[in-house]
C-alpha angles and dihedrals in degrees: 000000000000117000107211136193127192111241111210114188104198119188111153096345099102085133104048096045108073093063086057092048089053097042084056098053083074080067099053090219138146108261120193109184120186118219091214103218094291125169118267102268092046086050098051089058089052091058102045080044083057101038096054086060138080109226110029128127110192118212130179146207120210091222141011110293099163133238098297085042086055099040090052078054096067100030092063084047099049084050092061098054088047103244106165091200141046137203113191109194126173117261084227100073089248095129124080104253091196096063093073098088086052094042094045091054092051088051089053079050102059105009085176099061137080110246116199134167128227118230123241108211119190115183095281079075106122095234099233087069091053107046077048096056090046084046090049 
């Protein structure tokens, strides 16, 4: 049986966070969020975001790693409390929600693969993530 966590990268998104934070705790799942290195008032809101949940461990950088530098954050945490599996969301609620439960038995299907989601853009898309997305 995996065990999974939810990985939340979280540089500049203080707002945004909390109403993620809030739509998981449907999903009763460990949730590590990285405060990636943010300036003091961006990292108060990350902590009252994280405060106000069940389930969240809160982690920092020092400084701004990016998003691969946060996500290796919470990887090397999540190794240490033994999570097999691990999910990374957006701290800007751009993710489904919804699509964990799919995501996650396709995951108890194959435990040895890499399961990752394609985005759907419609023209409310801001256009740097998706020039991003097509660079990527």
């Amino acid at each position: 049986m995996n065990s999974y966590c939810i990985a939340i990268p979280c540089y500049r998104h203080g707002k945004a966070l909390g109403a993620v934070l809030t739509r998981l705790e449907t999903y009763a799942l460990p949730v590590v969020v990285v405060d990636d290195g943010n300036e003091p008032a961006e990292a108060a809101l990350i902590e009252k975001a994280c405060a106000a949940c069940q389930r969240v461990t809160l982690l920092k950088n020092p400084k701004n790693l990016g998003k691969g530098g946060a996500l290796i954050t919470a990887l090397k945490y999540a190794a240490t409390q033994n999570f097999s599996h691990v999910i990374q969301l957006d701290a800007d609620g751009q993710h489904c929600l919804e699509d964990l439960p799919r995501l996650m038995a396709l995951s108890e299907q194959e435990p040895s693969h890499l399961i990752s989601a394609c985005p759907i853009y419609d023209d409310s898309v801001p256009k740097a993530r998706l020039y991003g997305r097509y660079a990527t």
